[in-house]
CSV table of N, CA and C in Angstrom, one decimal:
chain,number,residue,atom,x,y,z
Z,315,MET,N,0.8,-1.2,0.0
Z,315,MET,CA,0.0,0.0,0.0
Z,315,MET,C,0.9,1.3,0.0
Z,316,ARG,N,1.9,1.2,0.8
Z,316,ARG,CA,2.8,2.4,0.9
Z,316,ARG,C,3.5,2.7,-0.4
Z,317,ILE,N,3.8,1.6,-1.1
Z,317,ILE,CA,4.5,1.8,-2.5
Z,317,ILE,C,3.5,2.5,-3.4
Z,318,ILE,N,2.3,2.1,-3.4
Z,318,ILE,CA,1.3,2.7,-4.3
Z,318,ILE,C,1.1,4.2,-4.0
Z,319,ILE,N,1.1,4.5,-2.7
Z,319,ILE,CA,1.0,5.9,-2.3
Z,319,ILE,C,2.2,6.7,-2.7
Z,320,ILE,N,3.4,6.2,-2.5
Z,320,ILE,CA,4.6,6.8,-2.9
Z,320,ILE,C,4.6,7.0,-4.4
Z,321,TYR,N,4.2,5.9,-5.1
Z,321,TYR,CA,4.2,6.0,-6.6
Z,321,TYR,C,3.2,7.1,-7.1
Z,322,ASN,N,2.1,7.2,-6.5
Z,322,ASN,CA,1.1,8.2,-6.8
Z,322,ASN,C,1.6,9.6,-6.5
Z,323,LEU,N,2.3,9.8,-5.4
Z,323,LEU,CA,2.9,11.1,-5.1
Z,323,LEU,C,3.9,11.5,-6.1
Z,324,VAL,N,4.8,10.5,-6.4
Z,324,VAL,CA,5.8,10.8,-7.4
Z,324,VAL,C,5.2,11.2,-8.7
Z,325,TRP,N,4.2,10.4,-9.1
Z,325,TRP,CA,3.5,10.7,-10.4
Z,325,TRP,C,2.9,12.1,-10.4
Z,326,LEU,N,2.3,12.5,-9.3
Z,326,LEU,CA,1.7,13.8,-9.2
Z,326,LEU,C,2.7,14.9,-9.2
Z,327,VAL,N,3.8,14.7,-8.6
Z,327,VAL,CA,4.9,15.7,-8.6
Z,327,VAL,C,5.5,15.8,-10.0
Z,328,MET,N,5.7,14.7,-10.7
Z,328,MET,CA,6.2,14.7,-12.1
Z,328,MET,C,5.2,15.4,-13.0
Z,329,ARG,N,3.9,15.1,-12.8
Z,329,ARG,CA,2.8,15.7,-13.6
Z,329,ARG,C,2.8,17.2,-13.4
Z,330,ALA,N,2.9,17.6,-12.1
Z,330,ALA,CA,2.9,19.0,-11.8
Z,330,ALA,C,4.1,19.7,-12.4
Z,331,ARG,N,5.3,19.1,-12.4
Z,331,ARG,CA,6.5,19.6,-13.0
Z,331,ARG,C,6.3,19.8,-14.5
Z,332,ASN,N,5.7,18.8,-15.1
Z,332,ASN,CA,5.4,18.8,-16.6
Z,332,ASN,C,4.4,19.9,-16.9
Z,333,LEU,N,3.4,20.1,-16.1
Z,333,LEU,CA,2.4,21.1,-16.3
Z,333,LEU,C,3.0,22.5,-16.1
Z,334,PHE,N,3.9,22.6,-15.2
Z,334,PHE,CA,4.6,23.9,-15.0
Z,334,PHE,C,5.5,24.2,-16.2
Z,335,ARG,N,6.2,23.2,-16.7
Z,335,ARG,CA,7.0,23.4,-17.9
Z,335,ARG,C,6.2,23.9,-19.1
Z,336,VAL,N,5.0,23.2,-19.3
Z,336,VAL,CA,4.2,23.6,-20.4
Z,336,VAL,C,3.7,25.1,-20.1
Z,337,PHE,N,3.2,25.4,-18.9
Z,337,PHE,CA,2.8,26.7,-18.6
Z,337,PHE,C,3.9,27.7,-18.9
Z,338,PHE,N,5.1,27.4,-18.4
Z,338,PHE,CA,6.2,28.3,-18.6
Z,338,PHE,C,6.5,28.5,-20.1
Z,339,LEU,N,6.5,27.5,-20.9
Z,339,LEU,CA,6.8,27.6,-22.3
Z,339,LEU,C,5.7,28.4,-23.0
Z,340,MET,N,4.4,28.3,-22.6
Z,340,MET,CA,3.4,29.1,-23.1
Z,340,MET,C,3.5,30.5,-22.8
Z,341,VAL,N,3.9,30.9,-21.6
Z,341,VAL,CA,4.2,32.3,-21.2
Z,341,VAL,C,5.3,32.8,-22.1
Z,342,CYS,N,6.4,32.1,-22.2
Z,342,CYS,CA,7.5,32.5,-23.0
Z,342,CYS,C,7.1,32.7,-24.5
Z,343,MET,N,6.3,31.8,-25.0
Z,343,MET,CA,5.9,32.0,-26.4
Z,343,MET,C,5.0,33.2,-26.6
Z,344,LEU,N,4.1,33.4,-25.6
Z,344,LEU,CA,3.2,34.6,-25.8
Z,344,LEU,C,4.0,35.9,-25.6
Z,345,SER,N,5.0,36.0,-24.7
Z,345,SER,CA,5.8,37.2,-24.6
Z,345,SER,C,6.7,37.3,-25.8
Z,346,SER,N,7.1,36.2,-26.3
Z,346,SER,CA,8.0,36.3,-27.5
Z,346,SER,C,7.2,36.8,-28.7
Z,347,ASN,N,5.9,36.3,-28.8
Z,347,ASN,CA,5.1,36.8,-29.9
Z,347,ASN,C,4.8,38.3,-29.8
Z,348,ALA,N,4.6,38.8,-28.6
Z,348,ALA,CA,4.4,40.2,-28.3
Z,348,ALA,C,5.6,41.0,-28.7
Z,349,ALA,N,6.8,40.5,-28.3
Z,349,ALA,CA,8.0,41.2,-28.6
Z,349,ALA,C,8.2,41.2,-30.1
Z,350,ARG,N,7.9,40.1,-30.8
Z,350,ARG,CA,8.1,40.0,-32.2
Z,350,ARG,C,7.2,41.0,-32.9
Z,351,ALA,N,5.9,41.2,-32.4
Z,351,ALA,CA,5.0,42.1,-33.0
Z,351,ALA,C,5.5,43.5,-32.8
Z,352,ASP,N,6.1,43.8,-31.6
Z,352,ASP,CA,6.6,45.1,-31.4
Z,352,ASP,C,7.8,45.4,-32.3
Z,353,ASP,N,8.7,44.4,-32.5
Z,353,ASP,CA,9.8,44.6,-33.4
Z,353,ASP,C,9.3,44.9,-34.9
Z,354,LEU,N,8.3,44.1,-35.3
Z,354,LEU,CA,7.7,44.3,-36.6
Z,354,LEU,C,7.2,45.7,-36.8
Z,355,ALA,N,6.4,46.1,-35.8
Z,355,ALA,CA,5.8,47.5,-35.8
Z,355,ALA,C,6.9,48.5,-35.9
Z,356,GLN,N,7.9,48.4,-35.1
Z,356,GLN,CA,9.0,49.4,-35.1
Z,356,GLN,C,9.7,49.4,-36.5
Z,357,SER,N,9.9,48.2,-37.1
Z,357,SER,CA,10.6,48.2,-38.4
Z,357,SER,C,9.7,48.8,-39.4
Z,358,ILE,N,8.4,48.7,-39.3
Z,358,ILE,CA,7.5,49.3,-40.3
Z,358,ILE,C,7.5,50.8,-40.1
Z,359,VAL,N,7.6,51.3,-38.9
Z,359,VAL,CA,7.7,52.7,-38.7
Z,359,VAL,C,9.0,53.3,-39.3
Z,360,HIS,N,10.1,52.6,-39.1
Z,360,HIS,CA,11.3,53.0,-39.6
Z,360,HIS,C,11.3,53.1,-41.1
Z,361,MET,N,10.7,52.0,-41.7
Z,361,MET,CA,10.7,52.0,-43.2
Z,361,MET,C,9.8,53.1,-43.7
Z,362,LEU,N,8.7,53.4,-43.0
Z,362,LEU,CA,7.8,54.5,-43.4
Z,362,LEU,C,8.5,55.8,-43.3
Z,363,ASP,N,9.3,56.0,-42.3
Z,363,ASP,CA,10.1,57.3,-42.1
Z,363,ASP,C,11.1,57.4,-43.2
Z,364,TYR,N,11.8,56.3,-43.5
Z,364,TYR,CA,12.8,56.3,-44.5
Z,364,TYR,C,12.2,56.7,-45.9
Z,365,ILE,N,11.1,56.0,-46.3
Z,365,ILE,CA,10.5,56.3,-47.6
Z,365,ILE,C,9.9,57.7,-47.6
Z,366,GLY,N,9.3,58.1,-46.5
Z,366,GLY,CA,8.7,59.4,-46.5
Z,366,GLY,C,9.6,60.6,-46.6
Z,367,VAL,N,10.8,60.4,-46.1
Z,367,VAL,CA,11.8,61.5,-46.1
Z,367,VAL,C,12.7,61.4,-47.4
Z,368,ASP,N,13.2,60.2,-47.7
Z,368,ASP,CA,14.3,60.1,-48.7
Z,368,ASP,C,13.7,59.9,-50.1
Z,369,TYR,N,12.5,59.5,-50.3
Z,369,TYR,CA,11.9,59.3,-51.6
Z,369,TYR,C,12.1,60.6,-52.5
Z,370,LYS,N,11.8,61.7,-51.9
Z,370,LYS,CA,11.9,63.0,-52.7
Z,370,LYS,C,13.2,63.2,-53.3
Z,371,LYS,N,14.3,62.7,-52.7
Z,371,LYS,CA,15.6,62.9,-53.2
Z,371,LYS,C,16.0,61.9,-54.3
Z,372,ILE,N,15.2,60.8,-54.4
Z,372,ILE,CA,15.5,59.7,-55.2
Z,372,ILE,C,14.7,59.7,-56.6
Z,373,VAL,N,13.5,60.2,-56.5
Z,373,VAL,CA,12.6,60.3,-57.7
Z,373,VAL,C,12.2,61.8,-57.8
Z,374,GLU,N,12.5,62.3,-59.0
Z,374,GLU,CA,12.0,63.7,-59.3
Z,374,GLU,C,11.3,63.7,-60.6
Z,375,GLU,N,10.1,64.2,-60.6
Z,375,GLU,CA,9.3,64.3,-61.9
Z,375,GLU,C,9.3,63.0,-62.6
Z,376,LYS,N,9.0,61.9,-61.9
Z,376,LYS,CA,8.9,60.5,-62.4
Z,376,LYS,C,10.2,60.0,-63.0
Z,377,LYS,N,11.3,60.6,-62.7
Z,377,LYS,CA,12.6,60.2,-63.1
Z,377,LYS,C,13.4,59.7,-61.9
Z,378,ILE,N,14.1,58.6,-62.1
Z,378,ILE,CA,14.9,58.1,-61.0
Z,378,ILE,C,16.2,58.8,-61.0
Z,379,VAL,N,16.6,59.4,-59.8
Z,379,VAL,CA,17.8,60.1,-59.7
Z,379,VAL,C,18.9,59.2,-59.2
Z,380,ASN,N,18.6,58.2,-58.4
Z,380,ASN,CA,19.5,57.3,-57.8
Z,380,ASN,C,18.9,55.8,-57.9
Z,381,GLU,N,19.4,55.0,-58.8
Z,381,GLU,CA,18.9,53.7,-59.1
Z,381,GLU,C,19.0,52.8,-57.8
Z,382,ALA,N,20.1,52.8,-57.2
Z,382,ALA,CA,20.3,51.9,-56.0
Z,382,ALA,C,19.4,52.3,-54.9
Z,383,GLU,N,19.2,53.6,-54.6
Z,383,GLU,CA,18.3,54.0,-53.6
Z,383,GLU,C,16.9,53.7,-54.0
Z,384,TYR,N,16.5,53.9,-55.2
Z,384,TYR,CA,15.2,53.6,-55.7
Z,384,TYR,C,14.9,52.1,-55.5
Z,385,ALA,N,15.8,51.2,-55.8
Z,385,ALA,CA,15.7,49.8,-55.6
Z,385,ALA,C,15.4,49.5,-54.1
Z,386,GLU,N,16.0,50.2,-53.2
Z,386,GLU,CA,15.8,50.0,-51.8
Z,386,GLU,C,14.4,50.5,-51.4
Z,387,GLN,N,13.9,51.6,-52.0
Z,387,GLN,CA,12.5,52.1,-51.8
Z,387,GLN,C,11.5,51.0,-52.2
Z,388,ILE,N,11.8,50.4,-53.4
Z,388,ILE,CA,10.9,49.3,-53.9
Z,388,ILE,C,10.9,48.1,-52.9
Z,389,GLU,N,12.1,47.8,-52.5
Z,389,GLU,CA,12.3,46.6,-51.5
Z,389,GLU,C,11.6,46.9,-50.2
Z,390,PHE,N,11.8,48.1,-49.6
Z,390,PHE,CA,11.2,48.4,-48.3
Z,390,PHE,C,9.7,48.5,-48.4
Z,391,SER,N,9.2,49.1,-49.5
Z,391,SER,CA,7.7,49.2,-49.6
Z,391,SER,C,7.1,47.8,-49.7
Z,392,GLY,N,7.8,46.8,-50.3
Z,392,GLY,CA,7.3,45.4,-50.4
Z,392,GLY,C,7.4,44.8,-49.0
Z,393,GLN,N,8.5,45.0,-48.3
Z,393,GLN,CA,8.7,44.4,-47.0
Z,393,GLN,C,7.6,44.9,-46.0
Z,394,MET,N,7.2,46.2,-46.2
Z,394,MET,CA,6.2,46.7,-45.3
Z,394,MET,C,4.9,46.0,-45.4
Z,395,ILE,N,4.5,45.7,-46.7
Z,395,ILE,CA,3.3,44.9,-46.9
Z,395,ILE,C,3.4,43.6,-46.2
Z,396,GLN,N,4.5,42.9,-46.4
Z,396,GLN,CA,4.7,41.6,-45.7
Z,396,GLN,C,4.7,41.7,-44.2
Z,397,SER,N,5.3,42.7,-43.7
Z,397,SER,CA,5.4,42.9,-42.2
Z,397,SER,C,4.0,43.2,-41.6
Z,398,VAL,N,3.3,44.1,-42.3
Z,398,VAL,CA,1.9,44.4,-41.8
Z,398,VAL,C,1.1,43.1,-41.8
Z,399,ALA,N,1.2,42.3,-42.8
Z,399,ALA,CA,0.4,41.0,-42.9
Z,399,ALA,C,0.8,40.1,-41.7
Z,400,LYS,N,2.0,40.2,-41.2
Z,400,LYS,CA,2.5,39.3,-40.1
Z,400,LYS,C,2.0,39.8,-38.7
Z,401,LEU,N,1.6,41.1,-38.7
Z,401,LEU,CA,1.2,41.6,-37.4
Z,401,LEU,C,-0.1,40.9,-36.9
Z,402,PRO,N,-0.2,40.8,-35.6
Z,402,PRO,CA,-1.5,40.2,-35.1
Z,402,PRO,C,-2.6,41.1,-35.4
Z,403,ASN,N,-3.8,40.5,-35.4
Z,403,ASN,CA,-5.0,41.3,-35.8
Z,403,ASN,C,-5.2,42.5,-34.8
Z,404,PHE,N,-5.6,43.6,-35.4
Z,404,PHE,CA,-5.9,44.8,-34.6
Z,404,PHE,C,-7.0,45.5,-35.4
Z,405,PRO,N,-7.8,46.4,-34.8
Z,405,PRO,CA,-9.0,47.0,-35.4
Z,405,PRO,C,-8.7,47.7,-36.8
Z,406,GLU,N,-7.5,48.4,-36.9
Z,406,GLU,CA,-7.2,49.2,-38.1
Z,406,GLU,C,-6.3,48.4,-39.0
Z,407,LYS,N,-6.1,47.1,-38.9
Z,407,LYS,CA,-5.2,46.4,-39.7
Z,407,LYS,C,-5.5,46.5,-41.2
Z,408,ASN,N,-6.8,46.4,-41.5
Z,408,ASN,CA,-7.2,46.4,-42.9
Z,408,ASN,C,-6.8,47.8,-43.5
Z,409,VAL,N,-7.1,48.8,-42.7
Z,409,VAL,CA,-6.8,50.2,-43.2
Z,409,VAL,C,-5.3,50.4,-43.4
Z,410,VAL,N,-4.5,49.9,-42.5
Z,410,VAL,CA,-3.0,50.0,-42.6
Z,410,VAL,C,-2.5,49.2,-43.8
Z,411,GLN,N,-3.1,48.0,-44.0
Z,411,GLN,CA,-2.7,47.3,-45.2
Z,411,GLN,C,-3.0,48.0,-46.5
Z,412,SER,N,-4.2,48.6,-46.5
Z,412,SER,CA,-4.6,49.4,-47.7
Z,412,SER,C,-3.6,50.6,-47.9
Z,413,GLN,N,-3.3,51.3,-46.8
Z,413,GLN,CA,-2.4,52.4,-47.0
Z,413,GLN,C,-1.0,52.0,-47.4
Z,414,VAL,N,-0.5,51.0,-46.8
Z,414,VAL,CA,0.8,50.5,-47.2
Z,414,VAL,C,0.8,50.0,-48.7
Z,415,GLY,N,-0.3,49.4,-49.1
Z,415,GLY,CA,-0.4,49.0,-50.5
Z,415,GLY,C,-0.4,50.2,-51.4
Z,416,ALA,N,-1.2,51.2,-51.0
Z,416,ALA,CA,-1.2,52.4,-51.8
Z,416,ALA,C,0.2,53.1,-51.9
Z,417,LEU,N,0.9,53.1,-50.8
Z,417,LEU,CA,2.3,53.6,-50.8
Z,417,LEU,C,3.2,52.9,-51.8
Z,418,LYS,N,3.1,51.5,-51.7
Z,418,LYS,CA,3.9,50.7,-52.7
Z,418,LYS,C,3.5,51.1,-54.1
Z,419,GLU,N,2.3,51.2,-54.4
Z,419,GLU,CA,1.9,51.6,-55.8
Z,419,GLU,C,2.4,53.0,-56.2
Z,420,LEU,N,2.4,53.9,-55.3
Z,420,LEU,CA,3.0,55.2,-55.6
Z,420,LEU,C,4.5,55.1,-55.8
Z,421,VAL,N,5.2,54.4,-55.0
Z,421,VAL,CA,6.6,54.2,-55.2
Z,421,VAL,C,6.9,53.5,-56.6
Z,422,ASP,N,6.2,52.4,-56.8
Z,422,ASP,CA,6.3,51.7,-58.1
Z,422,ASP,C,6.1,52.5,-59.3
Z,423,SER,N,5.1,53.5,-59.2
Z,423,SER,CA,4.8,54.3,-60.4
Z,423,SER,C,5.6,55.6,-60.4
Z,424,LYS,N,6.6,55.7,-59.5
Z,424,LYS,CA,7.4,56.9,-59.4
Z,424,LYS,C,6.6,58.2,-59.3
Z,425,ASP,N,5.6,58.2,-58.4
Z,425,ASP,CA,4.8,59.3,-58.2
Z,425,ASP,C,5.5,60.4,-57.5
Z,426,SER,N,4.9,61.5,-57.2
Z,426,SER,CA,5.6,62.7,-56.6
Z,426,SER,C,6.0,62.4,-55.2
Z,427,GLY,N,7.1,63.0,-54.8
Z,427,GLY,CA,7.7,62.9,-53.5
Z,427,GLY,C,6.7,63.4,-52.4
Z,428,ASP,N,6.0,64.5,-52.7
Z,428,ASP,CA,5.1,65.0,-51.7
Z,428,ASP,C,3.9,64.0,-51.4
Z,429,LYS,N,3.4,63.4,-52.5
Z,429,LYS,CA,2.3,62.5,-52.4
Z,429,LYS,C,2.8,61.3,-51.6
Z,430,VAL,N,4.0,60.8,-51.9
Z,430,VAL,CA,4.6,59.6,-51.1
Z,430,VAL,C,4.8,60.0,-49.7
Z,431,ALA,N,5.3,61.1,-49.4
Z,431,ALA,CA,5.5,61.6,-48.0
Z,431,ALA,C,4.2,61.7,-47.3
Z,432,ASP,N,3.1,62.2,-47.9
Z,432,ASP,CA,1.8,62.4,-47.3
Z,432,ASP,C,1.3,61.0,-46.9
Z,433,VAL,N,1.3,60.1,-47.8
Z,433,VAL,CA,0.8,58.7,-47.6
Z,433,VAL,C,1.6,58.0,-46.5
Z,434,ALA,N,2.9,58.2,-46.5
Z,434,ALA,CA,3.8,57.5,-45.5
Z,434,ALA,C,3.5,58.1,-44.1
Z,435,SER,N,3.2,59.4,-44.0
Z,435,SER,CA,2.9,60.0,-42.7
Z,435,SER,C,1.5,59.6,-42.2
Z,436,GLU,N,0.6,59.3,-43.1
Z,436,GLU,CA,-0.8,58.9,-42.7
Z,436,GLU,C,-0.8,57.5,-42.1
Z,437,VAL,N,0.1,56.7,-42.6
Z,437,VAL,CA,0.1,55.3,-42.1
Z,437,VAL,C,0.4,55.4,-40.6
């Protein structure tokens, strides 16, 4: 009888340890996801600032002044679309996705720097 009680106690302790590990891992994953979302949001803001400020110097009157910099603008505007899609759902996510998509279209079509800066600041 004693062996059965000891066995059950050991089993309960092991089960509790396993549950604690699972709980701990879940907390870590949730905090990791929140940190990842924060990092994504910050990188989106940095890309918006970069495009909003530097685009005017790179494209003038639908002509590319600096090919390498323009290629970066194209790349960053595409990365923003992907980054916004990876963010967790929030009430304005569809609006932000639409604005970032519009910004990408403006950059792709070599639209005016003022228009690009306005859309970048609205996001």
